[in-house]
mmCIF file of C-alpha atoms and ligand atoms in Angstrom:
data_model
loop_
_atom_site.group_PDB
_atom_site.id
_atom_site.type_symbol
_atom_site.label_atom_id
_atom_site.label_comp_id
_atom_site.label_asym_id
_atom_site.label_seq_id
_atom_site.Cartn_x
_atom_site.Cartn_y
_atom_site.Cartn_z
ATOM 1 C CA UNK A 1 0.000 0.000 0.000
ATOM 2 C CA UNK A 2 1.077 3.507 -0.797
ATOM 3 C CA UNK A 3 2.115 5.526 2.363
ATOM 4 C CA UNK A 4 0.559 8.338 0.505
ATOM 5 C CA UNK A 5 -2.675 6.813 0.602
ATOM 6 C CA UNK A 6 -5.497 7.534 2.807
ATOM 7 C CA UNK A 7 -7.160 4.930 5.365
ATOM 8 C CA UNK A 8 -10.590 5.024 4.698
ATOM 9 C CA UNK A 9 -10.564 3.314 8.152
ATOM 10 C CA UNK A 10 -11.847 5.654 10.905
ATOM 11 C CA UNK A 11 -9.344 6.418 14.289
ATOM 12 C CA UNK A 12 -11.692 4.264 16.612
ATOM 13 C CA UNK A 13 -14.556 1.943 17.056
ATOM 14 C CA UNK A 14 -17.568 2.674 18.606
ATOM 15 C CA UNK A 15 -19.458 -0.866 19.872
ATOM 16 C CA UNK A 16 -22.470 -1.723 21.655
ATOM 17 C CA UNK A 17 -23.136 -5.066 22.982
ATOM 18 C CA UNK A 18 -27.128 -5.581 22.308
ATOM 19 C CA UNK A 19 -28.345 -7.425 25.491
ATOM 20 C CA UNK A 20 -31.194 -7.190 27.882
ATOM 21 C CA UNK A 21 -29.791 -5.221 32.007
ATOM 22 C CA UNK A 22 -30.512 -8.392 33.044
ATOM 23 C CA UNK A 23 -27.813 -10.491 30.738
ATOM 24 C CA UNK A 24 -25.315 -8.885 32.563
ATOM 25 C CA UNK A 25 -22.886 -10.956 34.694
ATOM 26 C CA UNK A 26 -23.371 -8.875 37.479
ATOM 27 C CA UNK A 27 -27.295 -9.627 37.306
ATOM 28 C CA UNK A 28 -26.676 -13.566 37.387
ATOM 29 C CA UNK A 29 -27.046 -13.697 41.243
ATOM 30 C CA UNK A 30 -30.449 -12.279 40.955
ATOM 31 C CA UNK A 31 -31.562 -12.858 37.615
ATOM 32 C CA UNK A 32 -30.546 -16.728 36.516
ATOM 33 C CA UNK A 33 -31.278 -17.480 33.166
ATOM 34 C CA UNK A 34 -34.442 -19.485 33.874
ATOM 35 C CA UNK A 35 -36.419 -16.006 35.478
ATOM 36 C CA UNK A 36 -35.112 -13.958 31.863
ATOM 37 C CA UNK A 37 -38.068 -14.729 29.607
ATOM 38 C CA UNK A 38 -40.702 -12.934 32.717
ATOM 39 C CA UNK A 39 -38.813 -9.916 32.939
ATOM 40 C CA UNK A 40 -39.462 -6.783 31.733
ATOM 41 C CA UNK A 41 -37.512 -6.495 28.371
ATOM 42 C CA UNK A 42 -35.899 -2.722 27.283
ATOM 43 C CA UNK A 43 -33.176 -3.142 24.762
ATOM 44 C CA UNK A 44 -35.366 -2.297 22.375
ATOM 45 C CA UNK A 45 -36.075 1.070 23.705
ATOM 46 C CA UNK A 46 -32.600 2.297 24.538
ATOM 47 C CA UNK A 47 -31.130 0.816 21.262
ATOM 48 C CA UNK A 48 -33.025 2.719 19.581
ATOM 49 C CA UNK A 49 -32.252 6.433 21.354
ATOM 50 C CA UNK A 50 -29.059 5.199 21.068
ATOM 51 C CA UNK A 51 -30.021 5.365 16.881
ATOM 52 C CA UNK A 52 -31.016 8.290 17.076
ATOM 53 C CA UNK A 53 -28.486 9.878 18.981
ATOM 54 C CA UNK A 54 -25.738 8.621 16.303
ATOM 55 C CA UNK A 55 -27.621 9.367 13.232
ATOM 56 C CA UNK A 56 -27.539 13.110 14.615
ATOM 57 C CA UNK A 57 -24.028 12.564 14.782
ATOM 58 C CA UNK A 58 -23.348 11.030 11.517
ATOM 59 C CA UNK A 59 -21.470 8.439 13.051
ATOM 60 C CA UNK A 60 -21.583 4.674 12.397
ATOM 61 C CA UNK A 61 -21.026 1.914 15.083
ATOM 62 C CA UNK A 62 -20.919 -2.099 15.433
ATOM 63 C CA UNK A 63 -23.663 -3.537 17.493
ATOM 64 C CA UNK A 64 -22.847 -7.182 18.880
ATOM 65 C CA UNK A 65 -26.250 -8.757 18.850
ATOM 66 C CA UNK A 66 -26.874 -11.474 21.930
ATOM 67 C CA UNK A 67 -29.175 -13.762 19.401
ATOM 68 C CA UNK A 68 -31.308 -14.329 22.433
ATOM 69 C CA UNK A 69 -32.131 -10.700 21.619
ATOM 70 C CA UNK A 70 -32.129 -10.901 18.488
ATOM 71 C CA UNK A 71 -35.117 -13.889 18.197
ATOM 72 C CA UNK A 72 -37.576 -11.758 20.093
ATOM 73 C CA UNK A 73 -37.220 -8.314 18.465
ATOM 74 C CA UNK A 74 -35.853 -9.344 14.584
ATOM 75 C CA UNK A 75 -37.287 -5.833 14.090
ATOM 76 C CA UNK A 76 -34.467 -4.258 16.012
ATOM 77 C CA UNK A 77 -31.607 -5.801 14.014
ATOM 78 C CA UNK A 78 -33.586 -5.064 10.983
ATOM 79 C CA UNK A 79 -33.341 -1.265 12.170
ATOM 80 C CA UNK A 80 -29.788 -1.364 12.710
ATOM 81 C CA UNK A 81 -29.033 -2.373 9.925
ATOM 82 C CA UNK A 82 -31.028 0.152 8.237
ATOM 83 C CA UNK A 83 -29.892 2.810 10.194
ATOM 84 C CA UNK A 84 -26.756 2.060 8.146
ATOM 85 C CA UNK A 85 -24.607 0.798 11.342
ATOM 86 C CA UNK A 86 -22.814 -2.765 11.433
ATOM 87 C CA UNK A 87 -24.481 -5.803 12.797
ATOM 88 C CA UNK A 88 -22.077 -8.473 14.404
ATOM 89 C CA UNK A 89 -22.833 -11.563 16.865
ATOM 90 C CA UNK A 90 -22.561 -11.382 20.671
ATOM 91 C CA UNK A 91 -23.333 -15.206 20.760
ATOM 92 C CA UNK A 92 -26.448 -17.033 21.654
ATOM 93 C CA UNK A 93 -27.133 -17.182 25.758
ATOM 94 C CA UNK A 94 -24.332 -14.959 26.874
ATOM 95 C CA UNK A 95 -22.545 -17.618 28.483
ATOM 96 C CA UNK A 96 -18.545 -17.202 28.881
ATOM 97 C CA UNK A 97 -16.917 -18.851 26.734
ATOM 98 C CA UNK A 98 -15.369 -21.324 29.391
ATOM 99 C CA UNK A 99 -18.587 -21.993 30.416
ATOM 100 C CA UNK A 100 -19.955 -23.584 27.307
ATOM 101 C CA UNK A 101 -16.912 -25.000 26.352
ATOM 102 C CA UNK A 102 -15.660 -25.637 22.536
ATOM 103 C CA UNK A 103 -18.306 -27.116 21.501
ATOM 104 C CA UNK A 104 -21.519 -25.425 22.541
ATOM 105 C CA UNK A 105 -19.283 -22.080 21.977
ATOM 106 C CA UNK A 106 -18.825 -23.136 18.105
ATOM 107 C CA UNK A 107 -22.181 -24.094 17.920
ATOM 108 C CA UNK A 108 -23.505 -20.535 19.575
ATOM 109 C CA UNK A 109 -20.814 -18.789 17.158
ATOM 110 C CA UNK A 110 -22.479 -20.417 14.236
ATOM 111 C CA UNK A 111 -26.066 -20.226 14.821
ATOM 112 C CA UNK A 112 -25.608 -16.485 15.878
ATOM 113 C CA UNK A 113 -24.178 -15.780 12.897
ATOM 114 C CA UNK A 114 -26.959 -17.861 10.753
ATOM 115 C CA UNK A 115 -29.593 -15.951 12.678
ATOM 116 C CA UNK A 116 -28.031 -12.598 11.887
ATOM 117 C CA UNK A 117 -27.380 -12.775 8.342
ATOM 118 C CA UNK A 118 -31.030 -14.462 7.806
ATOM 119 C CA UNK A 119 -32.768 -11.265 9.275
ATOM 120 C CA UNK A 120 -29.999 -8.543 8.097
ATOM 121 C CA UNK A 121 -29.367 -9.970 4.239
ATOM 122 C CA UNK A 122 -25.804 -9.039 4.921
ATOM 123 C CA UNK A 123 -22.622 -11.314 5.978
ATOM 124 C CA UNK A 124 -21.971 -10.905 9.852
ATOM 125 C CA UNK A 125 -18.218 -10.769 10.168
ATOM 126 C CA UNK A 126 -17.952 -9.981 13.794
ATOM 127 C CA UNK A 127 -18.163 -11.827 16.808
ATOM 128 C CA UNK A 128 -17.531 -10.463 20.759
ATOM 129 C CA UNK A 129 -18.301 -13.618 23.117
ATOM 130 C CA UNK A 130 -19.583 -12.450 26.630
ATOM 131 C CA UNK A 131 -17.614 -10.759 29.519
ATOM 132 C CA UNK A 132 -14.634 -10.410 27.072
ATOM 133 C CA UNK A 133 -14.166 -14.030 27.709
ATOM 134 C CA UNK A 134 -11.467 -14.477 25.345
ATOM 135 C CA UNK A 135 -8.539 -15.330 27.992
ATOM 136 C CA UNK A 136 -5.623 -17.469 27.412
ATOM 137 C CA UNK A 137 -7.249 -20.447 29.132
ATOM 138 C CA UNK A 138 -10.062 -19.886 26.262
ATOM 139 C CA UNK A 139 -7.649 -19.337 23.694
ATOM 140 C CA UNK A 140 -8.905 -22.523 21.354
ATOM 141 C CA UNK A 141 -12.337 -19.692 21.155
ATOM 142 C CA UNK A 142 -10.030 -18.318 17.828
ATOM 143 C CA UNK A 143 -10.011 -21.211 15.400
ATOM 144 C CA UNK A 144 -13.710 -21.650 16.462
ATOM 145 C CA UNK A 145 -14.431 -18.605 15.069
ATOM 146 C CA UNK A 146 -12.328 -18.983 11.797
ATOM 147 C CA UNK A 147 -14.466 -22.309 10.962
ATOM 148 C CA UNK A 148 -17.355 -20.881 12.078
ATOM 149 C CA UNK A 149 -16.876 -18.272 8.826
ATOM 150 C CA UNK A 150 -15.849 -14.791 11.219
ATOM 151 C CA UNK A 151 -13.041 -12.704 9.723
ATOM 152 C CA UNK A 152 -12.680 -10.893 13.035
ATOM 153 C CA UNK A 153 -13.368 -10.765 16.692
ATOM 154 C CA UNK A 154 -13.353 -8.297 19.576
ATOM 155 C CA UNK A 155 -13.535 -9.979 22.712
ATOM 156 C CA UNK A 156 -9.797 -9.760 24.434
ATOM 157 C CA UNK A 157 -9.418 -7.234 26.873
ATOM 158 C CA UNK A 158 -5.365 -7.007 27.573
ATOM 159 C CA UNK A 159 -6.265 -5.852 31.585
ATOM 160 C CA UNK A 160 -5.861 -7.840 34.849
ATOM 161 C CA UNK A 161 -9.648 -8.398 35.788
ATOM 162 C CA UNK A 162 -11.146 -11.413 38.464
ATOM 163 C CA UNK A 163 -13.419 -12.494 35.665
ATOM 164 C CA UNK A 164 -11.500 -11.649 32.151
ATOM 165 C CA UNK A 165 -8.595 -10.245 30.722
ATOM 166 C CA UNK A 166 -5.425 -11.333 28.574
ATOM 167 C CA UNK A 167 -2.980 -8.609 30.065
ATOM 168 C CA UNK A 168 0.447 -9.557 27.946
ATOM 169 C CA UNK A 169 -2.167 -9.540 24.649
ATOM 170 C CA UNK A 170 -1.341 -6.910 22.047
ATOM 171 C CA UNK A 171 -3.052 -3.489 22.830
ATOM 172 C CA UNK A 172 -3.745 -2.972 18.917
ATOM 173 C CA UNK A 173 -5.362 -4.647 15.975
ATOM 174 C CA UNK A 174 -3.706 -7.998 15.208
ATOM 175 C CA UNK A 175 -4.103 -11.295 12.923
ATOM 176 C CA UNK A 176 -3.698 -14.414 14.882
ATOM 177 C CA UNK A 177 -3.449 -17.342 13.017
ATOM 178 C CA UNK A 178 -4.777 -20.734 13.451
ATOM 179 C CA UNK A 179 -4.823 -24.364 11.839
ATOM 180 C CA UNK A 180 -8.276 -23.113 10.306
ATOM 181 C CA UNK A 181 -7.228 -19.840 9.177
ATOM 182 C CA UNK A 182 -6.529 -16.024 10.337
ATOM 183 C CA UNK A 183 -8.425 -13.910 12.114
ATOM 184 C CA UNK A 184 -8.511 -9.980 12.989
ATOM 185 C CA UNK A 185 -8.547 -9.594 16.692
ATOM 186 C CA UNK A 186 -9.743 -6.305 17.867
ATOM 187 C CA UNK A 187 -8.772 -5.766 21.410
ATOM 188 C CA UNK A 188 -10.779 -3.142 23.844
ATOM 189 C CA UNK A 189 -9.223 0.090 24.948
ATOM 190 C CA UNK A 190 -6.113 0.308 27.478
ATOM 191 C CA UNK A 191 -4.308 3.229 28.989
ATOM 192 C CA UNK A 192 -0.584 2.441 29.104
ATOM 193 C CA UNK A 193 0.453 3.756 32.349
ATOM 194 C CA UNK A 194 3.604 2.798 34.581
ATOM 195 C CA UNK A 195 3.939 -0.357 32.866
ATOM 196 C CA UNK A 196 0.317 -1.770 33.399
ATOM 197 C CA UNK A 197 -2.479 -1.757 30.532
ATOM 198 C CA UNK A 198 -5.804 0.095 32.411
ATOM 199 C CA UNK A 199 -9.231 -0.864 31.319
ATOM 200 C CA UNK A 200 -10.281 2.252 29.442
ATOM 201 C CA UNK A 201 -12.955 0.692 26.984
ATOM 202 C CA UNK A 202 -16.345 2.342 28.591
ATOM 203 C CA UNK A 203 -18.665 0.217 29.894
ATOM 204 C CA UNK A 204 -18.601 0.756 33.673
ATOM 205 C CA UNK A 205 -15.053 2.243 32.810
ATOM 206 C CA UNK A 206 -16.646 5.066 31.404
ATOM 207 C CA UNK A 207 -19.809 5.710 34.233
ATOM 208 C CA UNK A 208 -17.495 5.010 36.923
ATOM 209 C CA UNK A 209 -13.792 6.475 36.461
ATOM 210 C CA UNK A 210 -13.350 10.189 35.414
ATOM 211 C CA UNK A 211 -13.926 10.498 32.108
ATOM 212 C CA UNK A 212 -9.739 11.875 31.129
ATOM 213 C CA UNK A 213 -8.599 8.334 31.648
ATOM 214 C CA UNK A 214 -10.847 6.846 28.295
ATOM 215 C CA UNK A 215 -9.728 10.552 26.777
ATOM 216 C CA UNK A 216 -6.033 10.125 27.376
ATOM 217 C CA UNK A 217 -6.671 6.310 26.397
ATOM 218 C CA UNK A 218 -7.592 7.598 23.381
ATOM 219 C CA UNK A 219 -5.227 9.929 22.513
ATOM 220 C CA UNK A 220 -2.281 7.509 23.472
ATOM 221 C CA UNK A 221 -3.337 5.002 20.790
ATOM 222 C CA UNK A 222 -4.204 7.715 18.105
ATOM 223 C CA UNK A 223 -1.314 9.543 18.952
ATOM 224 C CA UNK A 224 0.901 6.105 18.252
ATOM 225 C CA UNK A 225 -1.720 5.820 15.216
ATOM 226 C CA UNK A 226 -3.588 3.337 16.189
ATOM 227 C CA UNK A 227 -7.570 2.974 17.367
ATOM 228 C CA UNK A 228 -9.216 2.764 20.425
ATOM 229 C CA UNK A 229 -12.324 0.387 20.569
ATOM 230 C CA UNK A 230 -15.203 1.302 23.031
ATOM 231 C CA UNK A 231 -17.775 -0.359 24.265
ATOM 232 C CA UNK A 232 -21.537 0.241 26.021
ATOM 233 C CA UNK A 233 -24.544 -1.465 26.310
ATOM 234 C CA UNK A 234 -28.016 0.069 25.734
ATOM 235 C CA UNK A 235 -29.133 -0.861 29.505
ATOM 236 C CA UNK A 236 -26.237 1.842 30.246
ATOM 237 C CA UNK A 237 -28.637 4.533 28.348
ATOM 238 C CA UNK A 238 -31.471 2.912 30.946
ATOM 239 C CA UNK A 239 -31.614 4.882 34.080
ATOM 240 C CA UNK A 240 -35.486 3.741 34.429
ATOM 241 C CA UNK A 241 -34.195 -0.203 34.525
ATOM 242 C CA UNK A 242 -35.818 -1.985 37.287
ATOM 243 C CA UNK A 243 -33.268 -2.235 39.977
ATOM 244 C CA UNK A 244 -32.609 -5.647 40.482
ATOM 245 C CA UNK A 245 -29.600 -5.958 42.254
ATOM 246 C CA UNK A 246 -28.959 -4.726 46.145
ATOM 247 C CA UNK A 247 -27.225 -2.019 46.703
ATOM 248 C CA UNK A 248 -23.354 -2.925 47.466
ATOM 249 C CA UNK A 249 -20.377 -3.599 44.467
ATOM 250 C CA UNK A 250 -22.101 -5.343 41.890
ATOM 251 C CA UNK A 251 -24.691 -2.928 42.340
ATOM 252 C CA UNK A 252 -22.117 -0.064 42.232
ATOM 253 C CA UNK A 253 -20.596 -1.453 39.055
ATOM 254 C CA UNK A 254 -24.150 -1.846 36.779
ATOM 255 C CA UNK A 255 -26.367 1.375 38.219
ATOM 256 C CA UNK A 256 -23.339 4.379 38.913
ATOM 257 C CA UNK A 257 -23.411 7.169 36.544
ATOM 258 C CA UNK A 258 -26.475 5.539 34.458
ATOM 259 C CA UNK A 259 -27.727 8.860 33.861
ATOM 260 C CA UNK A 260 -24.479 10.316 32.424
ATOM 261 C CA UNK A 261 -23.472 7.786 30.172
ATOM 262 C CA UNK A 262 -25.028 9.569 27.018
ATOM 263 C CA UNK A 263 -23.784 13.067 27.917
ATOM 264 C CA UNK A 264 -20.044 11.024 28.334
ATOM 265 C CA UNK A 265 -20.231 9.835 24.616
ATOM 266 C CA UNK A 266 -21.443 12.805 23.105
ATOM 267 C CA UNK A 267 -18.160 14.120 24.586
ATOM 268 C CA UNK A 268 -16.450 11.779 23.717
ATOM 269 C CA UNK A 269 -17.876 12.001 19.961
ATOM 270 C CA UNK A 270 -17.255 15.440 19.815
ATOM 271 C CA UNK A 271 -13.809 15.235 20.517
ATOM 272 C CA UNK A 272 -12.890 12.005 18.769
ATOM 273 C CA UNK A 273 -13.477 10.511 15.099
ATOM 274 C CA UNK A 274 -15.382 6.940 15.441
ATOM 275 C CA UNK A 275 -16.397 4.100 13.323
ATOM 276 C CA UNK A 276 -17.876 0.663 12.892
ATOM 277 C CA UNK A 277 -15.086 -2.074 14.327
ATOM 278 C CA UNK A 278 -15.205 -3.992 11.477
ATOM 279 C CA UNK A 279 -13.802 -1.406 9.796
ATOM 280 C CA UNK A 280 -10.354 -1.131 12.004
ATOM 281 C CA UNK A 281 -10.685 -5.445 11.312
ATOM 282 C CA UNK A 282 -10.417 -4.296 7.537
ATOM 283 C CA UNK A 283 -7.755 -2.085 8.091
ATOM 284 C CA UNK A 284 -5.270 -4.770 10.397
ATOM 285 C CA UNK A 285 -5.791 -6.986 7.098
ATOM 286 C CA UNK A 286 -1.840 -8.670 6.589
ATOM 287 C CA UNK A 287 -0.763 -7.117 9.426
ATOM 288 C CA UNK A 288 0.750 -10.146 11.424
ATOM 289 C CA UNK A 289 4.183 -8.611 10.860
ATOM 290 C CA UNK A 290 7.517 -9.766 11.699
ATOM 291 C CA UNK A 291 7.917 -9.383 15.434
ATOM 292 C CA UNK A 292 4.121 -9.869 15.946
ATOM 293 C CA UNK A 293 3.530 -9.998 19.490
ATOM 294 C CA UNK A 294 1.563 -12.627 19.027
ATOM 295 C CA UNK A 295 -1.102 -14.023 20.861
ATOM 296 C CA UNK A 296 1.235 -15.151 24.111
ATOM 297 C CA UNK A 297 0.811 -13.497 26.772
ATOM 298 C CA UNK A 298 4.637 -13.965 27.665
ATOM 299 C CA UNK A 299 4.479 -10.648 29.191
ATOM 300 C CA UNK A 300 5.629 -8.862 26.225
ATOM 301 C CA UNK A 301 4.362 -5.166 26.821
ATOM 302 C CA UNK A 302 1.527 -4.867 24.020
ATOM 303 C CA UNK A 303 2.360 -1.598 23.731
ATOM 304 C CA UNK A 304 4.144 -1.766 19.912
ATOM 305 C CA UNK A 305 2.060 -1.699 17.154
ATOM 306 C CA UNK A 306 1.879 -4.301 13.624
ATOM 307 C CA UNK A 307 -1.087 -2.390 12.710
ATOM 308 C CA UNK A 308 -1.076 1.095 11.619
ATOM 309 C CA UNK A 309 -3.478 3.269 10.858
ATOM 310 C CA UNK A 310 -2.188 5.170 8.881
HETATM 311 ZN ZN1 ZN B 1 -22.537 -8.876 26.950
#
């Protein structure tokens, strides 16, 4: 490629994970999968502000579609899609993927993907499994993927976390290759600081932390030309939820700063240029360079980058 050229590639990725409050790992205690189908259902409603508010923006983003969603409101991924924005699979049942294991994760990977495409018309390249539960120990989650027909995932989170995480894993866009094939892995957002990659990638990240730590995330990997990928869910853009959960941590961590989340993005989208993630996937294409960091997590830094955006 010509270094003249221009990326068509925007700087970052702007993701939502499509999912009912009460999918939420955090919810599990109190909501077990067997109470889901009684409960009061409002992805529908926030996804859609959450339309709205881009389309004012001109801005397009990946949403990760649980399928469990997806089978009771086909209309919503229909208007996704319509709206222009990028439709990729969150799986089936939001299970981690070392909870369902290879088998019942290729088999959630591939009907997620079946279910998309039939109710989109387009090919669903994306996949994010739940809680980021791409770790080393789930590592074999890749070449799943690859025969299940993705070109690129975005579910490895380089942070030290009690429930995910892959902290030696490359902070950047890489292409990790397995028996089956490649694949595009698009990490979330980390702040390099004193040696240690901090989650910066929204979620409760953004609600919780001051909101300079996802800005200086951001303009650490755009300043080293790379992109930052971000992540919410539309139950963040829910103050009205029902509260399930007692007051205490896990409480803390799914209801704080509910009611700022959308003023924090529109910040956020003022100040920075986003995009769908597939599009970053597109653009870390061949980039599994000599002196690719790899997939190990060996403790190499992360901090280099194979992929460029530029
Ligand atoms: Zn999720």
């Amino acid at each position: 490629m010509s270094g003249a050229a221009t990326r068509a590639a925007p700087a970052n990725g702007l993701s939502f994970d499509v999912e009912e409050y009460f999918h939420a790992l955090n919810l599990r205690p109190v909501a077990p999968p067997a109470s889901w189908e009684a409960l009061e259902r409002r992805a529908a409603g926030a996804t859609r502000q959450i339309l709205d508010l881009l389309a004012a923006r001109g801005v397009r983003a990946t949403f990760f579609f649980l399928g469990w969603v997806a089978r009771r409101d086909p209309g919503l991924v229909r208007a996704v899609r319509a709206a222009g924005h990028e439709v990729a699979s969150h799986g089936m049942t939001h299970q981690m993927a070392g909870e369902l294991g290879p088998a019942r994760f290729r088999e959630e990977a591939r009907a997620s993907k079946a279910l998309l495409e039939d109710l989109t018309g387009a090919p669903v390249e994306g996949f994010r499994a739940s809680t980021f539960s791409i770790t080393p120990g789930t590592r074999w989650a890749f070449e799943e993927l690859v025969a299940a027909g993705y070109r690129w995932d975005s579910s490895v989170f380089p942070v030290r976390h009690d429930r995910y995480g892959w902290p030696g894993f490359a902070r950047v866009p890489v292409r990790i290759d397995t028996p089956s094939g490649g694949l595009i892995e698009v990490p979330l957002l980390t702040l390099r600081l004193l040696g240690a990659n901090l989650p910066a990638a929204g979620g409760g990240y953004l609600r919780l932390l001051p909101l300079r730590l996802v800005r200086s995330a951001l303009s650490q990997m755009n300043r080293a030309g790379s992109p930052g990928v971000l992540y919410l869910h539309p139950w963040e853009f829910d103050a009205g939820q029902p509260r399930l959960l007692p007051r205490g941590i896990a409480g803390l961590r799914h209801y704080f700063g509910l009611k700022r989340t959308r003023a924090r993005l529109e910040r956020l989208l003022d100040e920075f240029p986003f995009g769908t993630v597939g599009a970053l996937a597109a653009g870390g294409e061949g980039s599994s360079a000599p002196g690719d960091q790899g997939i190990g997590d060996q403790g190499r830094p992360g901090g280099q980058r194979p992929w460029c955006s530029k």
